[in-house]
CSV table of C-alpha atoms and ligand atoms in Angstrom, one decimal:
chain,number,residue,atom,x,y,z
A,983,UNK,CA,-95.1,-1.6,32.9
A,984,UNK,CA,-91.8,-0.1,31.6
A,985,UNK,CA,-92.1,3.1,29.5
A,986,UNK,CA,-91.5,2.6,25.8
A,987,UNK,CA,-89.9,5.4,23.7
A,988,UNK,CA,-89.6,4.7,20.0
A,989,UNK,CA,-88.7,6.7,17.0
A,990,UNK,CA,-85.3,8.0,18.1
A,991,UNK,CA,-83.4,7.8,14.8
A,992,UNK,CA,-79.8,7.3,16.1
A,993,UNK,CA,-80.7,4.3,18.2
A,994,UNK,CA,-79.9,0.8,16.8
A,995,UNK,CA,-83.0,-1.5,16.6
A,996,UNK,CA,-82.8,-4.7,18.5
A,997,UNK,CA,-85.2,-7.6,17.9
A,998,UNK,CA,-85.5,-10.1,20.7
A,999,UNK,CA,-86.4,-13.7,20.0
A,1000,UNK,CA,-87.9,-15.3,23.1
A,1001,UNK,CA,-89.2,-13.5,26.2
A,1002,UNK,CA,-88.4,-15.9,29.0
A,1003,UNK,CA,-86.2,-14.9,32.0
A,1004,UNK,CA,-83.3,-13.9,29.9
A,1005,UNK,CA,-85.1,-12.3,26.9
A,1006,UNK,CA,-87.4,-10.3,29.1
A,1007,UNK,CA,-84.5,-9.0,31.1
A,1008,UNK,CA,-82.8,-7.8,27.9
A,1009,UNK,CA,-86.0,-6.1,26.8
A,1010,UNK,CA,-86.4,-4.5,30.2
A,1011,UNK,CA,-82.8,-3.1,30.1
A,1012,UNK,CA,-83.2,-1.8,26.6
A,1013,UNK,CA,-86.5,-0.1,27.4
A,1014,UNK,CA,-85.1,1.4,30.6
A,1015,UNK,CA,-81.7,2.4,29.3
A,1016,UNK,CA,-82.3,3.0,25.6
A,1017,UNK,CA,-80.7,6.5,25.7
A,1018,UNK,CA,-77.6,5.4,27.5
A,1019,UNK,CA,-77.1,2.3,25.3
A,1020,UNK,CA,-78.2,3.9,22.0
A,1021,UNK,CA,-80.7,1.0,21.5
A,1022,UNK,CA,-84.4,0.5,21.0
A,1023,UNK,CA,-86.6,-2.6,20.9
A,1024,UNK,CA,-87.8,-3.4,17.3
A,1025,UNK,CA,-90.0,-6.4,18.1
A,1026,UNK,CA,-90.1,-9.2,20.6
A,1027,UNK,CA,-91.0,-12.7,19.3
A,1028,UNK,CA,-93.0,-14.8,21.7
A,1029,UNK,CA,-95.2,-17.9,21.5
A,1030,UNK,CA,-98.2,-16.2,23.1
A,1031,UNK,CA,-98.5,-12.4,22.7
A,1032,UNK,CA,-101.6,-12.3,24.8
A,1033,UNK,CA,-99.9,-13.6,28.0
A,1034,UNK,CA,-99.5,-10.8,30.5
A,1035,UNK,CA,-95.9,-9.5,30.6
A,1036,UNK,CA,-94.0,-6.4,31.6
A,1037,UNK,CA,-93.4,-5.5,27.9
A,1038,UNK,CA,-95.6,-3.1,25.9
A,1039,UNK,CA,-98.1,-5.2,24.0
A,1040,UNK,CA,-97.4,-3.4,20.7
A,1041,UNK,CA,-93.8,-4.8,20.7
A,1042,UNK,CA,-94.9,-8.5,21.0
A,1043,UNK,CA,-95.6,-10.7,18.1
A,1044,UNK,CA,-95.8,-14.5,17.5
A,1045,UNK,CA,-95.0,-13.9,13.8
A,1046,UNK,CA,-91.4,-14.1,12.7
A,1047,UNK,CA,-92.3,-12.3,9.5
A,1048,UNK,CA,-93.2,-9.2,11.5
A,1049,UNK,CA,-89.9,-9.4,13.4
A,1050,UNK,CA,-87.9,-9.2,10.1
A,1051,UNK,CA,-90.2,-6.7,8.6
A,1052,UNK,CA,-89.3,-4.4,11.5
A,1053,UNK,CA,-85.8,-4.1,10.0
A,1054,UNK,CA,-83.7,-4.8,13.1
A,1055,UNK,CA,-80.0,-4.0,13.2
A,1056,UNK,CA,-79.4,-6.8,15.6
A,1057,UNK,CA,-81.3,-10.0,16.5
A,1058,UNK,CA,-80.9,-11.3,20.1
A,1059,UNK,CA,-81.8,-15.0,20.2
A,1060,UNK,CA,-82.9,-16.1,23.7
A,1061,UNK,CA,-85.3,-18.9,22.7
A,1062,UNK,CA,-83.0,-21.8,23.5
A,1063,UNK,CA,-82.9,-25.3,21.9
A,1064,UNK,CA,-81.9,-26.1,18.3
A,1065,UNK,CA,-85.2,-25.4,16.6
A,1066,UNK,CA,-86.9,-23.1,15.8
A,1067,UNK,CA,-84.0,-20.9,17.1
A,1068,UNK,CA,-81.6,-22.3,14.5
A,1069,UNK,CA,-83.8,-21.4,11.5
A,1070,UNK,CA,-84.3,-17.9,12.8
A,1071,UNK,CA,-80.6,-17.3,13.4
A,1072,UNK,CA,-79.8,-18.6,9.9
A,1073,UNK,CA,-82.4,-16.4,8.4
A,1074,UNK,CA,-81.0,-13.3,10.2
A,1075,UNK,CA,-77.4,-14.1,9.2
A,1076,UNK,CA,-78.4,-14.7,5.6
A,1077,UNK,CA,-80.2,-11.3,5.6
A,1078,UNK,CA,-76.9,-9.7,6.8
A,1079,UNK,CA,-78.3,-9.0,10.3
A,1080,UNK,CA,-76.0,-9.4,13.2
A,1081,UNK,CA,-77.0,-12.1,15.7
A,1082,UNK,CA,-76.3,-12.3,19.5
A,1083,UNK,CA,-77.2,-15.6,20.9
A,1084,UNK,CA,-77.3,-17.0,24.5
A,1085,UNK,CA,-78.2,-20.4,23.2
A,1086,UNK,CA,-75.5,-23.0,24.2
A,1087,UNK,CA,-77.5,-25.9,22.8
A,1088,UNK,CA,-77.7,-24.4,19.3
A,1089,UNK,CA,-74.0,-23.3,19.4
A,1090,UNK,CA,-72.8,-26.6,20.7
A,1091,UNK,CA,-74.6,-28.5,17.9
A,1092,UNK,CA,-74.5,-26.1,15.0
A,1093,UNK,CA,-71.8,-23.6,16.0
A,1094,UNK,CA,-69.3,-24.4,13.1
A,1095,UNK,CA,-72.0,-24.2,10.4
A,1096,UNK,CA,-73.4,-20.9,11.8
A,1097,UNK,CA,-69.9,-19.4,12.0
A,1098,UNK,CA,-69.4,-20.3,8.4
A,1099,UNK,CA,-72.7,-18.7,7.4
A,1100,UNK,CA,-71.7,-15.6,9.4
A,1101,UNK,CA,-68.3,-15.5,7.6
A,1102,UNK,CA,-70.0,-15.8,4.2
A,1103,UNK,CA,-72.7,-13.2,4.8
A,1104,UNK,CA,-70.5,-10.8,6.8
A,1105,UNK,CA,-73.1,-10.6,9.6
A,1106,UNK,CA,-71.4,-11.0,13.0
A,1107,UNK,CA,-72.5,-13.9,15.3
A,1108,UNK,CA,-71.7,-13.3,19.0
A,1109,UNK,CA,-72.4,-15.6,21.9
A,1110,UNK,CA,-70.6,-14.5,25.1
A,1111,UNK,CA,-73.7,-15.2,27.1
A,1112,UNK,CA,-73.8,-18.8,26.1
A,1113,UNK,CA,-70.9,-19.8,28.4
A,1114,UNK,CA,-70.3,-18.4,31.9
A,1115,UNK,CA,-73.1,-15.8,31.6
A,1116,UNK,CA,-71.4,-12.5,32.8
A,1117,UNK,CA,-67.9,-14.0,33.0
A,1118,UNK,CA,-66.2,-12.8,29.8
A,1119,UNK,CA,-64.6,-16.1,29.0
A,1120,UNK,CA,-65.0,-16.0,25.2
A,1121,UNK,CA,-63.6,-12.5,25.2
A,1122,UNK,CA,-60.6,-13.7,27.1
A,1123,UNK,CA,-60.1,-16.6,24.7
A,1124,UNK,CA,-60.3,-14.1,21.8
A,1125,UNK,CA,-57.5,-12.1,23.5
A,1126,UNK,CA,-55.5,-15.3,23.9
A,1127,UNK,CA,-55.4,-16.0,20.1
A,1128,UNK,CA,-51.6,-15.4,20.1
A,1129,UNK,CA,-51.1,-18.0,22.8
A,1130,UNK,CA,-51.8,-21.7,22.9
A,1131,UNK,CA,-54.4,-23.0,25.3
A,1132,UNK,CA,-53.3,-26.4,26.6
A,1133,UNK,CA,-56.2,-27.3,28.9
A,1134,UNK,CA,-59.2,-25.9,30.6
A,1135,UNK,CA,-61.0,-26.9,33.8
A,1136,UNK,CA,-64.3,-25.2,34.5
A,1137,UNK,CA,-67.4,-25.0,36.5
A,1138,UNK,CA,-69.9,-23.7,33.9
A,1139,UNK,CA,-73.3,-24.6,35.3
A,1140,UNK,CA,-74.6,-22.1,37.8
A,1141,UNK,CA,-77.6,-24.2,38.9
A,1142,UNK,CA,-75.4,-27.3,39.8
A,1143,UNK,CA,-72.9,-25.2,41.7
A,1144,UNK,CA,-75.7,-23.4,43.5
A,1145,UNK,CA,-77.3,-26.8,44.4
A,1146,UNK,CA,-74.0,-28.3,45.6
A,1147,UNK,CA,-73.1,-25.3,47.7
A,1148,UNK,CA,-76.6,-25.2,49.2
A,1149,UNK,CA,-76.4,-28.9,50.0
A,1150,UNK,CA,-73.0,-28.2,51.7
A,1151,UNK,CA,-75.0,-26.0,54.1
A,1152,UNK,CA,-77.5,-28.8,54.8
A,1153,UNK,CA,-80.3,-28.2,52.3
A,1154,UNK,CA,-81.8,-31.2,50.3
A,1155,UNK,CA,-81.3,-31.4,46.6
A,1156,UNK,CA,-85.0,-30.9,45.7
A,1157,UNK,CA,-85.3,-27.8,47.9
A,1158,UNK,CA,-82.0,-26.4,46.5
A,1159,UNK,CA,-83.2,-27.0,42.9
A,1160,UNK,CA,-86.5,-25.2,43.7
A,1161,UNK,CA,-84.5,-22.2,45.0
A,1162,UNK,CA,-82.3,-22.2,41.9
A,1163,UNK,CA,-85.5,-22.2,39.7
A,1164,UNK,CA,-87.0,-19.3,41.7
A,1165,UNK,CA,-83.8,-17.3,41.1
A,1166,UNK,CA,-84.1,-17.9,37.3
A,1167,UNK,CA,-80.9,-20.0,37.2
A,1168,UNK,CA,-82.1,-23.3,36.0
A,1169,UNK,CA,-83.1,-24.3,32.4
A,1170,UNK,CA,-86.8,-24.6,31.6
A,1171,UNK,CA,-86.1,-28.4,31.8
A,1172,UNK,CA,-83.7,-28.6,34.7
A,1173,UNK,CA,-82.6,-32.1,33.8
A,1174,UNK,CA,-80.3,-30.3,31.3
A,1175,UNK,CA,-78.5,-28.8,34.2
A,1176,UNK,CA,-78.5,-31.8,36.6
A,1177,UNK,CA,-77.5,-34.3,34.0
A,1178,UNK,CA,-74.4,-32.4,33.0
A,1179,UNK,CA,-75.7,-31.9,29.4
A,1180,UNK,CA,-75.7,-28.1,29.8
A,1181,UNK,CA,-72.0,-28.2,31.0
A,1182,UNK,CA,-71.1,-30.5,28.1
A,1183,UNK,CA,-72.6,-28.1,25.6
A,1184,UNK,CA,-70.6,-25.2,27.1
A,1185,UNK,CA,-67.5,-27.3,27.1
A,1186,UNK,CA,-67.9,-27.8,23.3
A,1187,UNK,CA,-68.2,-24.0,22.8
A,1188,UNK,CA,-65.2,-23.4,25.0
A,1189,UNK,CA,-63.1,-26.1,23.2
A,1190,UNK,CA,-63.8,-24.5,19.9
A,1191,UNK,CA,-63.1,-20.9,21.1
A,1192,UNK,CA,-59.9,-22.1,22.7
A,1193,UNK,CA,-58.8,-23.7,19.5
A,1194,UNK,CA,-58.6,-27.0,21.4
A,1195,UNK,CA,-61.2,-29.1,19.6
A,1196,UNK,CA,-64.4,-29.0,17.5
A,1197,UNK,CA,-66.6,-31.4,19.6
A,1198,UNK,CA,-70.3,-32.1,19.8
A,1199,UNK,CA,-71.8,-32.9,23.2
A,1200,UNK,CA,-72.4,-36.6,22.4
A,1201,UNK,CA,-68.6,-37.0,22.2
A,1202,UNK,CA,-68.1,-35.8,25.7
A,1203,UNK,CA,-68.4,-38.5,28.4
A,1204,UNK,CA,-70.8,-36.8,30.8
A,1205,UNK,CA,-72.1,-37.5,34.3
A,1206,UNK,CA,-74.3,-35.1,36.3
A,1207,UNK,CA,-75.1,-34.5,39.9
A,1208,UNK,CA,-78.5,-36.3,40.2
A,1209,UNK,CA,-76.9,-39.1,42.2
A,1210,UNK,CA,-75.1,-36.8,44.7
A,1211,UNK,CA,-76.3,-37.3,48.3
A,1212,UNK,CA,-75.5,-35.5,51.6
A,1213,UNK,CA,-73.1,-38.4,52.5
A,1214,UNK,CA,-70.9,-37.6,49.4
A,1215,UNK,CA,-70.6,-34.0,50.5
A,1216,UNK,CA,-69.8,-35.0,54.1
A,1217,UNK,CA,-67.1,-37.5,52.8
A,1218,UNK,CA,-65.6,-34.8,50.6
A,1219,UNK,CA,-65.5,-32.4,53.6
A,1220,UNK,CA,-63.7,-35.0,55.7
A,1221,UNK,CA,-61.1,-35.5,53.0
A,1222,UNK,CA,-60.5,-31.7,52.9
A,1223,UNK,CA,-62.2,-31.4,49.5
A,1224,UNK,CA,-65.4,-30.0,47.8
A,1225,UNK,CA,-67.6,-31.6,45.3
A,1226,UNK,CA,-68.0,-29.6,42.1
A,1227,UNK,CA,-69.4,-30.4,38.7
A,1228,UNK,CA,-66.3,-30.0,36.6
A,1229,UNK,CA,-65.9,-29.8,32.8
A,1230,UNK,CA,-62.4,-30.6,31.5
A,1231,UNK,CA,-60.7,-30.5,28.2
A,1232,UNK,CA,-57.0,-31.1,27.6
A,1233,UNK,CA,-54.9,-31.5,24.5
A,1234,UNK,CA,-53.0,-34.7,25.2
A,1235,UNK,CA,-50.4,-36.8,23.4
A,1236,UNK,CA,-52.0,-38.6,21.7
A,1237,UNK,CA,-55.5,-37.2,21.3
A,1238,UNK,CA,-57.8,-35.2,23.5
A,1239,UNK,CA,-59.2,-35.7,27.0
A,1240,UNK,CA,-62.8,-34.4,27.5
A,1241,UNK,CA,-65.1,-35.0,30.4
A,1242,UNK,CA,-67.9,-33.6,32.5
A,1243,UNK,CA,-68.7,-35.0,35.9
A,1244,UNK,CA,-68.6,-34.5,39.6
A,1245,UNK,CA,-65.0,-34.1,40.9
A,1246,UNK,CA,-63.4,-33.9,44.4
A,1247,UNK,CA,-61.6,-30.6,44.3
A,1248,UNK,CA,-59.0,-29.7,47.0
A,1249,UNK,CA,-60.3,-26.8,49.1
A,1250,UNK,CA,-57.4,-24.6,48.1
A,1251,UNK,CA,-58.2,-25.1,44.4
A,1252,UNK,CA,-59.7,-22.1,42.6
A,1253,UNK,CA,-62.8,-24.1,41.5
A,1254,UNK,CA,-63.5,-25.0,45.2
A,1255,UNK,CA,-63.9,-21.3,46.0
A,1256,UNK,CA,-66.9,-20.9,43.7
A,1257,UNK,CA,-70.1,-20.4,45.6
A,1258,UNK,CA,-73.8,-20.3,44.6
A,1259,UNK,CA,-74.3,-19.7,40.9
A,1260,UNK,CA,-70.7,-18.6,40.3
A,1261,UNK,CA,-68.9,-20.1,37.3
A,1262,UNK,CA,-65.1,-20.3,37.0
A,1263,UNK,CA,-62.8,-21.2,34.2
A,1264,UNK,CA,-59.1,-22.2,34.7
A,1265,UNK,CA,-57.1,-21.9,31.5
A,1266,UNK,CA,-53.6,-23.3,31.2
A,1267,UNK,CA,-51.8,-21.5,28.4
A,1268,UNK,CA,-48.4,-22.1,26.9
A,1269,UNK,CA,-47.2,-18.4,27.2
A,1270,UNK,CA,-49.5,-16.8,29.7
A,1271,UNK,CA,-49.4,-19.7,32.2
A,1272,UNK,CA,-52.5,-20.2,34.4
A,1273,UNK,CA,-55.5,-17.8,34.2
A,1274,UNK,CA,-58.6,-18.0,36.3
A,1275,UNK,CA,-61.8,-16.2,35.4
A,1276,UNK,CA,-64.8,-16.3,37.8
A,1277,UNK,CA,-68.1,-14.5,38.4
A,1278,UNK,CA,-71.9,-14.8,38.2
A,1279,UNK,CA,-72.5,-17.7,35.8
A,1280,UNK,CA,-76.3,-17.8,35.5
A,1281,UNK,CA,-79.4,-15.6,36.1
A,1282,UNK,CA,-81.2,-13.0,34.1
A,1283,UNK,CA,-79.2,-9.9,35.0
A,1284,UNK,CA,-75.7,-11.3,34.5
A,1285,UNK,CA,-76.8,-13.0,31.2
A,1286,UNK,CA,-78.3,-9.7,30.0
A,1287,UNK,CA,-75.0,-8.0,30.8
A,1288,UNK,CA,-73.2,-10.4,28.4
A,1289,UNK,CA,-75.9,-10.1,25.7
A,1290,UNK,CA,-75.9,-6.3,25.8
A,1291,UNK,CA,-72.1,-6.2,25.7
A,1292,UNK,CA,-72.2,-8.4,22.6
A,1293,UNK,CA,-74.9,-6.2,21.0
A,1294,UNK,CA,-72.8,-3.1,21.4
A,1295,UNK,CA,-69.7,-4.9,20.2
A,1296,UNK,CA,-71.3,-6.2,17.0
A,1297,UNK,CA,-72.6,-2.7,16.4
A,1298,UNK,CA,-69.0,-1.5,16.7
A,1299,UNK,CA,-69.8,0.6,19.7
A,1300,UNK,CA,-67.2,0.8,22.5
A,1301,UNK,CA,-68.3,2.2,25.8
A,1302,UNK,CA,-66.3,5.4,25.3
A,1303,UNK,CA,-68.2,6.1,22.1
A,1304,UNK,CA,-71.6,5.9,23.8
A,1305,UNK,CA,-70.7,9.2,25.6
A,1306,UNK,CA,-73.6,9.1,28.1
A,1307,UNK,CA,-73.7,8.1,31.7
A,1308,UNK,CA,-70.0,8.8,32.2
A,1309,UNK,CA,-68.9,10.4,35.4
A,1310,UNK,CA,-66.0,12.7,36.2
A,1311,UNK,CA,-63.2,11.2,38.3
A,1312,UNK,CA,-62.6,14.4,40.4
A,1313,UNK,CA,-63.5,14.4,44.1
A,1314,UNK,CA,-65.8,11.4,44.2
A,1315,UNK,CA,-67.7,11.0,47.5
A,1316,UNK,CA,-68.2,7.6,49.0
A,1317,UNK,CA,-68.2,5.8,52.2
A,1318,UNK,CA,-64.8,4.7,53.2
A,1319,UNK,CA,-63.6,2.8,56.2
A,1320,UNK,CA,-60.0,3.2,57.3
A,1321,UNK,CA,-57.8,1.6,59.9
A,1322,UNK,CA,-55.3,3.5,61.8
A,1323,UNK,CA,-52.5,1.6,63.6
A,1324,UNK,CA,-50.1,3.3,65.9
A,1325,UNK,CA,-50.2,5.7,68.8
A,1326,UNK,CA,-52.8,8.1,67.3
A,1327,UNK,CA,-55.3,5.2,66.9
A,1328,UNK,CA,-56.4,5.5,70.5
A,1329,UNK,CA,-57.4,9.2,70.1
A,1330,UNK,CA,-59.9,10.1,67.3
A,1331,UNK,CA,-60.2,13.6,68.6
A,1332,UNK,CA,-56.5,14.2,68.1
A,1333,UNK,CA,-56.7,12.9,64.6
A,1334,UNK,CA,-59.5,15.2,63.7
A,1335,UNK,CA,-57.5,18.0,65.3
A,1336,UNK,CA,-54.5,17.1,63.3
A,1337,UNK,CA,-56.5,17.2,60.1
A,1338,UNK,CA,-58.1,20.5,60.9
A,1339,UNK,CA,-54.9,22.2,62.0
A,1340,UNK,CA,-53.6,21.6,58.5
A,1341,UNK,CA,-56.8,22.9,56.9
A,1342,UNK,CA,-57.4,19.3,55.7
A,1343,UNK,CA,-61.1,19.5,56.3
A,1344,UNK,CA,-62.7,16.6,54.5
A,1345,UNK,CA,-66.4,16.8,54.0
A,1346,UNK,CA,-68.7,15.4,56.6
A,1347,UNK,CA,-65.9,13.6,58.6
A,1348,UNK,CA,-67.0,11.4,61.4
A,1349,UNK,CA,-64.7,9.1,63.3
A,1350,UNK,CA,-66.1,6.2,65.2
A,1351,UNK,CA,-63.8,4.2,67.3
A,1352,UNK,CA,-63.8,0.4,67.3
A,1353,UNK,CA,-60.5,-1.0,68.5
A,1354,UNK,CA,-58.0,0.6,66.1
A,1355,UNK,CA,-60.5,0.7,63.2
A,1356,UNK,CA,-62.1,4.0,62.4
A,1357,UNK,CA,-65.3,4.5,60.3
A,1358,UNK,CA,-65.1,7.5,58.1
A,1359,UNK,CA,-67.5,9.1,55.6
A,1360,UNK,CA,-65.7,11.7,53.7
A,1361,UNK,CA,-64.4,12.6,50.3
A,1362,UNK,CA,-62.3,9.8,48.8
A,1363,UNK,CA,-58.7,10.6,49.6
A,1364,UNK,CA,-59.3,11.3,53.3
A,1365,UNK,CA,-57.2,8.4,54.2
A,1366,UNK,CA,-54.2,9.9,52.4
A,1367,UNK,CA,-54.9,13.3,54.0
A,1368,UNK,CA,-55.1,11.7,57.4
A,1369,UNK,CA,-51.9,9.8,56.8
A,1370,UNK,CA,-50.1,13.1,55.8
A,1371,UNK,CA,-51.5,14.9,58.9
A,1372,UNK,CA,-50.4,12.1,61.3
A,1373,UNK,CA,-47.0,11.7,59.7
A,1374,UNK,CA,-46.2,15.4,60.2
A,1375,UNK,CA,-47.4,15.2,63.8
A,1376,UNK,CA,-44.6,12.7,64.5
A,1377,UNK,CA,-45.0,9.1,65.6
A,1378,UNK,CA,-45.5,6.1,63.5
A,1379,UNK,CA,-49.1,5.8,62.3
A,1380,UNK,CA,-50.3,3.6,59.5
A,1381,UNK,CA,-53.5,4.7,57.7
A,1382,UNK,CA,-55.0,2.0,55.4
A,1383,UNK,CA,-58.3,2.0,53.6
A,1384,UNK,CA,-60.2,-1.2,54.5
A,1385,UNK,CA,-61.5,-2.8,51.3
A,1386,UNK,CA,-64.9,-4.5,51.8
B,2235,LIG,N1,-79.0,-23.1,33.5
B,2235,LIG,C1,-77.8,-22.5,33.2
B,2235,LIG,C2,-76.9,-22.6,34.4
B,2235,LIG,C3,-78.0,-21.0,32.8
B,2235,LIG,O1,-77.4,-22.8,35.5
B,2235,LIG,O2,-75.7,-22.4,34.3
B,2235,LIG,C4,-76.8,-20.3,32.3
B,2235,LIG,O3,-76.3,-20.9,31.2
């Protein structure tokens, strides 16, 4: 059970609607990091408060009246589906309470109406977590407001990408889906993932945020990956391609092209490089050219990251204002590997000597030889110190940190 500290007056109060994989992760993070985030849990709305959970019993309620009576500053909606989530989101917005929603189904079907309500009441509505989970694609589209997005091509369903890449390594679809479910990637009803419906919903949200189109999912021709078999993947491989579930939207002349379906993507294409539950969005913009955003696209922790970012944003709190948990940038200590190329590479003892002669004694320096690669644990900056020492010794040595 996670400790629950309440009553800290400067913390903003967060009500969480729904306590499935995403809602419970948000509650867990707020309970564990309340001081750092400046947040506390007001109430958590669940269907059955008696079911055992890792959340203090006194926070749970099945009664929406109790949630609103707890006077939350922000409502996080993680129920999913159009109703009852829609009614609760509307009620919060009408009451002037900021809403953060991870619910792509609700936003794809009722996004424009909810945004109008948010505009009229002045209560913000944020939904970064609804598309791409931790990948800040809606934030990127906000920043591109001065540009013109011409098209987007995206992998926006983590479950399908996970399944396709697991099938590429020889696993069957059913086993890959089970694994995705165990990792908390798939929807409660995974047919929403497999059929492409989840991707179509996200495409509608992206289209609207990109200023390309106001679409509803039924207007997007959609095919899923249910029919994909190992032979399809083998054939794609033989053709030097990968099979990905791609969502596309392009402003054409005339009209608009929108589609969700499996596509054969050349191996060198950015979307082919997405593995497991990763999502990626390729934006073609008139001024900026091509931008590619990628990262964890599903799962409780990445989704909680996006939700908490939205919560702090709607509360008007930037990271710098939170003030806690910041570290100094002086003399950080970390493991660093460096590679030395040149005559000194063959002799670690001489390199250590060269450093010590110049009183460059990094903390806890150990050199282990492996070809011309040396493992070092030292203060950050040792590579620079070593480079300086070797350069003044004469000879041509190149010291480079090896990024992992
Ligand atoms: N089931 C969704 C997916 C969760 O796999 O992408 C994130 O929206």
